[in-house]
Amino acid sequence: GAVVSQHPSWVICKSGTSVKIECRSLDFQATTMFWYRQFPKQSLMLMATSNEGSKATYEQGVEKDKFLINHASLTLSTLTVTSAHPEDSSFYICSAAVLSGYTFGSGTRLTVV
Amino acid sequence: GQNIDQPTEMTATEGAIVQINCTYQTSGFNGLFWYQQHAGEAPTFLSYNVLDGLEEKGRFSSFLSRSKGYSYLLLKELQMKDSASYLCAVGNQGGKLIFGQGTELSVKP
């Protein structure tokens, strides 16, 4: 139980375009979803916390206008990377708190060319 | 502030025992987690400590001392497949899970 489905698994986009990443909780309701970014050989850095029905809260240094988060329902949270640039190329992964701890999506490898 | 420290990399021999240390300072404490992660994949849950002491689960054990802000992950009977990154993470008072930089473990024959 407590599965988060994340799509797409990987995406390649042109510089200047926007990319949307979706995370769906399949068998539970996620009122809160955490979004992380991971650069090669580095750890997971928390970007923001999305809350169903309200605005996301962003960690210091994360541009809220560049990384748009929407959590319109209890089972879906999305992260849109707007006007993507090569430096945004990274592994993005979502996570939800559940009774047994935290469950993670499978991650999205974004490459901006 | 929040700070979680663990060694960047470690090397061990197949069949041996390795201990990965983690020290932390966070705003509030809501448990300490250890995860295993292979490159390009999601982290896999290994252990959770919220009270002081040792938690054992098969070949993996994890220890916590809240007063010292210290934890370790102990891996016994190392196998080649244990080569991975091991992440120490702390749940803070806001419910967020904050990760250390990860320890890249290489298991050699």
PDB file of C-alpha atoms in Angstrom:
ATOM      1  CA  GLY A   1       0.000   0.000   0.000  1.00  0.00           C
ATOM      2  CA  ALA A   2       0.853   3.729   0.048  1.00  0.00           C
ATOM      3  CA  VAL A   3       2.119   3.958  -3.513  1.00  0.00           C
ATOM      4  CA  VAL A   4       2.990   7.214  -5.269  1.00  0.00           C
ATOM      5  CA  SER A   5       3.042   7.055  -9.050  1.00  0.00           C
ATOM      6  CA  GLN A   6       5.305   9.632 -10.700  1.00  0.00           C
ATOM      7  CA  HIS A   7       5.328  10.497 -14.418  1.00  0.00           C
ATOM      8  CA  PRO A   8       7.171  10.866 -16.636  1.00  0.00           C
ATOM      9  CA  SER A   9      10.176   8.750 -15.679  1.00  0.00           C
ATOM     10  CA  TRP A  10      12.375  10.785 -17.947  1.00  0.00           C
ATOM     11  CA  VAL A  11      11.948  13.765 -20.230  1.00  0.00           C
ATOM     12  CA  ILE A  12      14.151  15.700 -22.604  1.00  0.00           C
ATOM     13  CA  CYS A  13      13.086  19.226 -23.459  1.00  0.00           C
ATOM     14  CA  LYS A  14      14.442  22.224 -25.275  1.00  0.00           C
ATOM     15  CA  SER A  15      15.752  25.213 -23.372  1.00  0.00           C
ATOM     16  CA  GLY A  16      13.004  27.750 -22.751  1.00  0.00           C
ATOM     17  CA  THR A  17      10.129  25.277 -22.693  1.00  0.00           C
ATOM     18  CA  SER A  18       8.131  24.103 -19.677  1.00  0.00           C
ATOM     19  CA  VAL A  19       7.847  20.596 -18.287  1.00  0.00           C
ATOM     20  CA  LYS A  20       5.166  19.202 -15.980  1.00  0.00           C
ATOM     21  CA  ILE A  21       5.836  16.344 -13.591  1.00  0.00           C
ATOM     22  CA  GLU A  22       2.919  14.533 -11.925  1.00  0.00           C
ATOM     23  CA  CYS A  23       2.733  12.583  -8.713  1.00  0.00           C
ATOM     24  CA  ARG A  24      -0.400  10.612  -7.888  1.00  0.00           C
ATOM     25  CA  SER A  25      -1.131   8.809  -4.660  1.00  0.00           C
ATOM     26  CA  LEU A  26      -2.776   5.584  -5.807  1.00  0.00           C
ATOM     27  CA  ASP A  27      -4.258   4.066  -2.667  1.00  0.00           C
ATOM     28  CA  PHE A  28      -4.277   6.857  -0.127  1.00  0.00           C
ATOM     29  CA  GLN A  29      -4.970  10.562   0.127  1.00  0.00           C
ATOM     30  CA  ALA A  30      -1.926  12.784   0.283  1.00  0.00           C
ATOM     31  CA  THR A  31      -2.747  16.128   1.847  1.00  0.00           C
ATOM     32  CA  THR A  32       0.931  17.019   1.717  1.00  0.00           C
ATOM     33  CA  MET A  33       3.513  16.212  -0.942  1.00  0.00           C
ATOM     34  CA  PHE A  34       7.200  17.037  -0.749  1.00  0.00           C
ATOM     35  CA  TRP A  35       9.242  17.796  -3.865  1.00  0.00           C
ATOM     36  CA  TYR A  36      12.978  17.126  -4.012  1.00  0.00           C
ATOM     37  CA  ARG A  37      15.724  17.703  -6.541  1.00  0.00           C
ATOM     38  CA  GLN A  38      18.881  15.646  -6.771  1.00  0.00           C
ATOM     39  CA  PHE A  39      21.967  16.523  -8.795  1.00  0.00           C
ATOM     40  CA  PRO A  40      24.476  13.787  -9.722  1.00  0.00           C
ATOM     41  CA  LYS A  41      26.393  12.430  -6.744  1.00  0.00           C
ATOM     42  CA  GLN A  42      24.512  14.721  -4.375  1.00  0.00           C
ATOM     43  CA  SER A  43      21.700  14.104  -1.934  1.00  0.00           C
ATOM     44  CA  LEU A  44      18.035  14.950  -2.146  1.00  0.00           C
ATOM     45  CA  MET A  45      17.421  18.650  -1.601  1.00  0.00           C
ATOM     46  CA  LEU A  46      13.937  19.639  -0.471  1.00  0.00           C
ATOM     47  CA  MET A  47      12.511  22.206  -2.856  1.00  0.00           C
ATOM     48  CA  ALA A  48       8.991  22.754  -1.589  1.00  0.00           C
ATOM     49  CA  THR A  49       6.040  21.359   0.282  1.00  0.00           C
ATOM     50  CA  SER A  50       2.720  21.240  -1.509  1.00  0.00           C
ATOM     51  CA  ASN A  51      -0.504  21.286   0.460  1.00  0.00           C
ATOM     52  CA  GLU A  52      -3.844  20.279  -0.982  1.00  0.00           C
ATOM     53  CA  GLY A  53      -6.023  23.308  -1.583  1.00  0.00           C
ATOM     54  CA  SER A  54      -3.461  25.913  -0.576  1.00  0.00           C
ATOM     55  CA  LYS A  55      -0.251  27.487  -1.757  1.00  0.00           C
ATOM     56  CA  ALA A  56       2.979  25.563  -1.670  1.00  0.00           C
ATOM     57  CA  THR A  57       5.740  26.583   0.691  1.00  0.00           C
ATOM     58  CA  TYR A  58       9.182  26.849  -0.839  1.00  0.00           C
ATOM     59  CA  GLU A  59      12.577  26.290   0.725  1.00  0.00           C
ATOM     60  CA  GLN A  60      15.030  29.144   0.821  1.00  0.00           C
ATOM     61  CA  GLY A  61      16.668  29.750  -2.524  1.00  0.00           C
ATOM     62  CA  VAL A  62      14.017  27.991  -4.615  1.00  0.00           C
ATOM     63  CA  GLU A  63      12.286  30.256  -7.132  1.00  0.00           C
ATOM     64  CA  LYS A  64       8.539  29.821  -6.749  1.00  0.00           C
ATOM     65  CA  ASP A  65       7.828  31.435 -10.127  1.00  0.00           C
ATOM     66  CA  LYS A  66      10.112  28.984 -11.859  1.00  0.00           C
ATOM     67  CA  PHE A  67       8.962  25.836 -10.083  1.00  0.00           C
ATOM     68  CA  LEU A  68       5.180  25.958 -10.059  1.00  0.00           C
ATOM     69  CA  ILE A  69       3.470  23.522  -7.744  1.00  0.00           C
ATOM     70  CA  ASN A  70      -0.189  22.647  -7.870  1.00  0.00           C
ATOM     71  CA  HIS A  71      -1.968  20.347  -5.436  1.00  0.00           C
ATOM     72  CA  ALA A  72      -5.573  20.658  -6.526  1.00  0.00           C
ATOM     73  CA  SER A  73      -6.763  17.295  -5.236  1.00  0.00           C
ATOM     74  CA  LEU A  74      -5.900  14.846  -2.482  1.00  0.00           C
ATOM     75  CA  THR A  75      -4.396  12.434  -4.979  1.00  0.00           C
ATOM     76  CA  LEU A  76      -2.495  14.661  -7.400  1.00  0.00           C
ATOM     77  CA  SER A  77       0.394  17.080  -7.042  1.00  0.00           C
ATOM     78  CA  THR A  78       2.240  18.552 -10.000  1.00  0.00           C
ATOM     79  CA  LEU A  79       5.547  20.360 -10.411  1.00  0.00           C
ATOM     80  CA  THR A  80       6.040  22.489 -13.512  1.00  0.00           C
ATOM     81  CA  VAL A  81       9.524  23.632 -14.399  1.00  0.00           C
ATOM     82  CA  THR A  82       8.944  26.814 -16.393  1.00  0.00           C
ATOM     83  CA  SER A  83      11.350  28.202 -18.982  1.00  0.00           C
ATOM     84  CA  ALA A  84      13.716  25.337 -18.340  1.00  0.00           C
ATOM     85  CA  HIS A  85      17.448  25.819 -18.793  1.00  0.00           C
ATOM     86  CA  PRO A  86      20.293  23.286 -18.898  1.00  0.00           C
ATOM     87  CA  GLU A  87      21.112  23.982 -15.244  1.00  0.00           C
ATOM     88  CA  ASP A  88      17.636  22.691 -14.337  1.00  0.00           C
ATOM     89  CA  SER A  89      18.650  19.262 -15.594  1.00  0.00           C
ATOM     90  CA  SER A  90      18.301  17.048 -12.556  1.00  0.00           C
ATOM     91  CA  PHE A  91      16.452  14.159 -10.929  1.00  0.00           C
ATOM     92  CA  TYR A  92      13.156  15.331  -9.446  1.00  0.00           C
ATOM     93  CA  ILE A  93      11.291  13.155  -6.971  1.00  0.00           C
ATOM     94  CA  CYS A  94       8.165  13.534  -4.869  1.00  0.00           C
ATOM     95  CA  SER A  95       7.360  12.091  -1.474  1.00  0.00           C
ATOM     96  CA  ALA A  96       4.351  11.818   0.790  1.00  0.00           C
ATOM     97  CA  ALA A  97       4.167  11.214   4.499  1.00  0.00           C
ATOM     98  CA  VAL A  98       2.309   8.039   5.432  1.00  0.00           C
ATOM     99  CA  LEU A  99       1.737   6.170   8.690  1.00  0.00           C
ATOM    100  CA  SER A 100       4.835   4.042   8.214  1.00  0.00           C
ATOM    101  CA  GLY A 101       7.072   6.969   7.310  1.00  0.00           C
ATOM    102  CA  TYR A 102       7.482   8.440   3.857  1.00  0.00           C
ATOM    103  CA  THR A 103       6.766   6.978   0.452  1.00  0.00           C
ATOM    104  CA  PHE A 104       8.524   8.156  -2.702  1.00  0.00           C
ATOM    105  CA  GLY A 105       7.658   8.419  -6.341  1.00  0.00           C
ATOM    106  CA  SER A 106      10.001   6.721  -8.781  1.00  0.00           C
ATOM    107  CA  GLY A 107      11.567  10.007  -9.851  1.00  0.00           C
ATOM    108  CA  THR A 108      11.820  11.984 -13.087  1.00  0.00           C
ATOM    109  CA  ARG A 109      15.097  12.488 -14.926  1.00  0.00           C
ATOM    110  CA  LEU A 110      14.878  15.889 -16.636  1.00  0.00           C
ATOM    111  CA  THR A 111      17.403  16.798 -19.307  1.00  0.00           C
ATOM    112  CA  VAL A 112      17.256  20.272 -20.826  1.00  0.00           C
ATOM    113  CA  VAL A 113      19.103  20.678 -24.118  1.00  0.00           C
TER     114      VAL A 113
ATOM    115  CA  GLY B   1      19.634  25.702  11.542  1.00  0.00           C
ATOM    116  CA  GLN B   2      19.631  22.250  10.074  1.00  0.00           C
ATOM    117  CA  ASN B   3      22.736  20.219   9.421  1.00  0.00           C
ATOM    118  CA  ILE B   4      23.155  16.536   8.719  1.00  0.00           C
ATOM    119  CA  ASP B   5      26.652  15.119   8.233  1.00  0.00           C
ATOM    120  CA  GLN B   6      27.791  11.753   6.995  1.00  0.00           C
ATOM    121  CA  PRO B   7      30.955  10.599   5.217  1.00  0.00           C
ATOM    122  CA  THR B   8      30.959  11.117   1.479  1.00  0.00           C
ATOM    123  CA  GLU B   9      32.260   7.687   0.587  1.00  0.00           C
ATOM    124  CA  MET B  10      33.365   4.416   2.143  1.00  0.00           C
ATOM    125  CA  THR B  11      34.881   1.213   0.846  1.00  0.00           C
ATOM    126  CA  ALA B  12      34.514  -2.233   2.385  1.00  0.00           C
ATOM    127  CA  THR B  13      35.153  -5.843   1.531  1.00  0.00           C
ATOM    128  CA  GLU B  14      32.549  -8.446   0.707  1.00  0.00           C
ATOM    129  CA  GLY B  15      31.549 -10.389   3.833  1.00  0.00           C
ATOM    130  CA  ALA B  16      32.778  -7.667   6.184  1.00  0.00           C
ATOM    131  CA  ILE B  17      30.899  -5.279   8.469  1.00  0.00           C
ATOM    132  CA  VAL B  18      30.659  -1.540   7.814  1.00  0.00           C
ATOM    133  CA  GLN B  19      29.343   1.271   9.987  1.00  0.00           C
ATOM    134  CA  ILE B  20      28.114   4.508   8.447  1.00  0.00           C
ATOM    135  CA  ASN B  21      27.862   7.395  10.891  1.00  0.00           C
ATOM    136  CA  CYS B  22      25.516  10.346  10.816  1.00  0.00           C
ATOM    137  CA  THR B  23      25.400  13.415  13.036  1.00  0.00           C
ATOM    138  CA  TYR B  24      22.577  15.893  12.927  1.00  0.00           C
ATOM    139  CA  GLN B  25      21.273  19.208  14.172  1.00  0.00           C
ATOM    140  CA  THR B  26      17.687  20.010  13.238  1.00  0.00           C
ATOM    141  CA  SER B  27      14.801  22.211  14.289  1.00  0.00           C
ATOM    142  CA  GLY B  28      12.759  19.670  16.181  1.00  0.00           C
ATOM    143  CA  PHE B  29      13.135  15.917  15.871  1.00  0.00           C
ATOM    144  CA  ASN B  30      10.579  13.511  14.550  1.00  0.00           C
ATOM    145  CA  GLY B  31      12.674  10.421  13.928  1.00  0.00           C
ATOM    146  CA  LEU B  32      15.763   9.426  11.982  1.00  0.00           C
ATOM    147  CA  PHE B  33      15.579   7.400   8.790  1.00  0.00           C
ATOM    148  CA  TRP B  34      18.115   5.478   6.748  1.00  0.00           C
ATOM    149  CA  TYR B  35      17.582   4.887   3.056  1.00  0.00           C
ATOM    150  CA  GLN B  36      19.460   3.033   0.358  1.00  0.00           C
ATOM    151  CA  GLN B  37      19.573   4.570  -3.088  1.00  0.00           C
ATOM    152  CA  HIS B  38      20.933   3.308  -6.380  1.00  0.00           C
ATOM    153  CA  ALA B  39      21.734   5.906  -9.020  1.00  0.00           C
ATOM    154  CA  GLY B  40      18.656   7.153 -10.863  1.00  0.00           C
ATOM    155  CA  GLU B  41      16.237   5.353  -8.575  1.00  0.00           C
ATOM    156  CA  ALA B  42      14.013   6.315  -5.664  1.00  0.00           C
ATOM    157  CA  PRO B  43      15.363   5.808  -2.137  1.00  0.00           C
ATOM    158  CA  THR B  44      14.472   2.517  -0.486  1.00  0.00           C
ATOM    159  CA  PHE B  45      13.555   2.586   3.207  1.00  0.00           C
ATOM    160  CA  LEU B  46      15.939   0.696   5.486  1.00  0.00           C
ATOM    161  CA  SER B  47      15.248   1.749   9.059  1.00  0.00           C
ATOM    162  CA  TYR B  48      13.612   4.216  11.409  1.00  0.00           C
ATOM    163  CA  ASN B  49      14.662   5.253  14.911  1.00  0.00           C
ATOM    164  CA  VAL B  50      12.738   7.626  17.126  1.00  0.00           C
ATOM    165  CA  LEU B  51      13.906   6.370  20.527  1.00  0.00           C
ATOM    166  CA  ASP B  52      17.480   5.848  21.685  1.00  0.00           C
ATOM    167  CA  GLY B  53      18.969   2.470  21.080  1.00  0.00           C
ATOM    168  CA  LEU B  54      19.547  -0.160  18.461  1.00  0.00           C
ATOM    169  CA  GLU B  55      17.044  -1.387  15.901  1.00  0.00           C
ATOM    170  CA  GLU B  56      17.987  -4.621  14.157  1.00  0.00           C
ATOM    171  CA  LYS B  57      16.520  -5.860  10.924  1.00  0.00           C
ATOM    172  CA  GLY B  58      18.334  -8.772   9.360  1.00  0.00           C
ATOM    173  CA  ARG B  59      21.751  -7.716   8.090  1.00  0.00           C
ATOM    174  CA  PHE B  60      20.993  -4.071   8.814  1.00  0.00           C
ATOM    175  CA  SER B  61      20.966  -2.357  12.197  1.00  0.00           C
ATOM    176  CA  SER B  62      20.562   1.287  13.092  1.00  0.00           C
ATOM    177  CA  PHE B  63      21.447   3.085  16.302  1.00  0.00           C
ATOM    178  CA  LEU B  64      20.277   6.417  17.654  1.00  0.00           C
ATOM    179  CA  SER B  65      21.441   8.701  20.450  1.00  0.00           C
ATOM    180  CA  ARG B  66      19.200  11.762  20.584  1.00  0.00           C
ATOM    181  CA  SER B  67      21.265  13.506  23.249  1.00  0.00           C
ATOM    182  CA  LYS B  68      24.343  13.290  21.029  1.00  0.00           C
ATOM    183  CA  GLY B  69      22.540  13.941  17.756  1.00  0.00           C
ATOM    184  CA  TYR B  70      24.128  10.772  16.416  1.00  0.00           C
ATOM    185  CA  SER B  71      23.103   7.709  14.497  1.00  0.00           C
ATOM    186  CA  TYR B  72      24.818   4.910  12.653  1.00  0.00           C
ATOM    187  CA  LEU B  73      23.803   2.280  10.151  1.00  0.00           C
ATOM    188  CA  LEU B  74      25.533  -1.073  10.504  1.00  0.00           C
ATOM    189  CA  LEU B  75      25.657  -3.442   7.567  1.00  0.00           C
ATOM    190  CA  LYS B  76      26.784  -7.009   8.230  1.00  0.00           C
ATOM    191  CA  GLU B  77      27.886  -9.781   5.872  1.00  0.00           C
ATOM    192  CA  LEU B  78      28.345  -7.297   3.081  1.00  0.00           C
ATOM    193  CA  GLN B  79      27.360  -8.358  -0.399  1.00  0.00           C
ATOM    194  CA  MET B  80      28.339  -6.823  -3.721  1.00  0.00           C
ATOM    195  CA  LYS B  81      24.734  -5.717  -4.232  1.00  0.00           C
ATOM    196  CA  ASP B  82      25.053  -3.518  -1.125  1.00  0.00           C
ATOM    197  CA  SER B  83      27.136  -1.082  -3.181  1.00  0.00           C
ATOM    198  CA  ALA B  84      24.915   1.994  -3.219  1.00  0.00           C
ATOM    199  CA  SER B  85      24.406   5.388  -1.652  1.00  0.00           C
ATOM    200  CA  TYR B  86      23.143   5.387   1.941  1.00  0.00           C
ATOM    201  CA  LEU B  87      21.152   8.412   3.022  1.00  0.00           C
ATOM    202  CA  CYS B  88      20.614   9.579   6.571  1.00  0.00           C
ATOM    203  CA  ALA B  89      17.465  11.683   6.913  1.00  0.00           C
ATOM    204  CA  VAL B  90      15.779  13.434   9.822  1.00  0.00           C
ATOM    205  CA  GLY B  91      12.120  14.260  10.182  1.00  0.00           C
ATOM    206  CA  ASN B  92      11.806  17.727  11.651  1.00  0.00           C
ATOM    207  CA  GLN B  93       9.009  19.369  13.581  1.00  0.00           C
ATOM    208  CA  GLY B  94       7.374  20.615  10.400  1.00  0.00           C
ATOM    209  CA  GLY B  95       6.994  17.062   9.127  1.00  0.00           C
ATOM    210  CA  LYS B  96       9.666  17.598   6.504  1.00  0.00           C
ATOM    211  CA  LEU B  97      12.276  14.942   5.796  1.00  0.00           C
ATOM    212  CA  ILE B  98      15.728  16.469   5.507  1.00  0.00           C
ATOM    213  CA  PHE B  99      18.526  14.420   3.974  1.00  0.00           C
ATOM    214  CA  GLY B 100      22.230  14.299   4.565  1.00  0.00           C
ATOM    215  CA  GLN B 101      24.562  14.319   1.575  1.00  0.00           C
ATOM    216  CA  GLY B 102      24.661  10.546   1.385  1.00  0.00           C
ATOM    217  CA  THR B 103      27.491   8.028   1.756  1.00  0.00           C
ATOM    218  CA  GLU B 104      28.589   6.203  -1.368  1.00  0.00           C
ATOM    219  CA  LEU B 105      29.506   2.667  -0.293  1.00  0.00           C
ATOM    220  CA  SER B 106      31.662   0.519  -2.563  1.00  0.00           C
ATOM    221  CA  VAL B 107      31.828  -3.170  -1.730  1.00  0.00           C
ATOM    222  CA  LYS B 108      34.827  -4.916  -3.230  1.00  0.00           C
ATOM    223  CA  PRO B 109      35.481  -8.659  -3.612  1.00  0.00           C
TER     224      PRO B 109
END
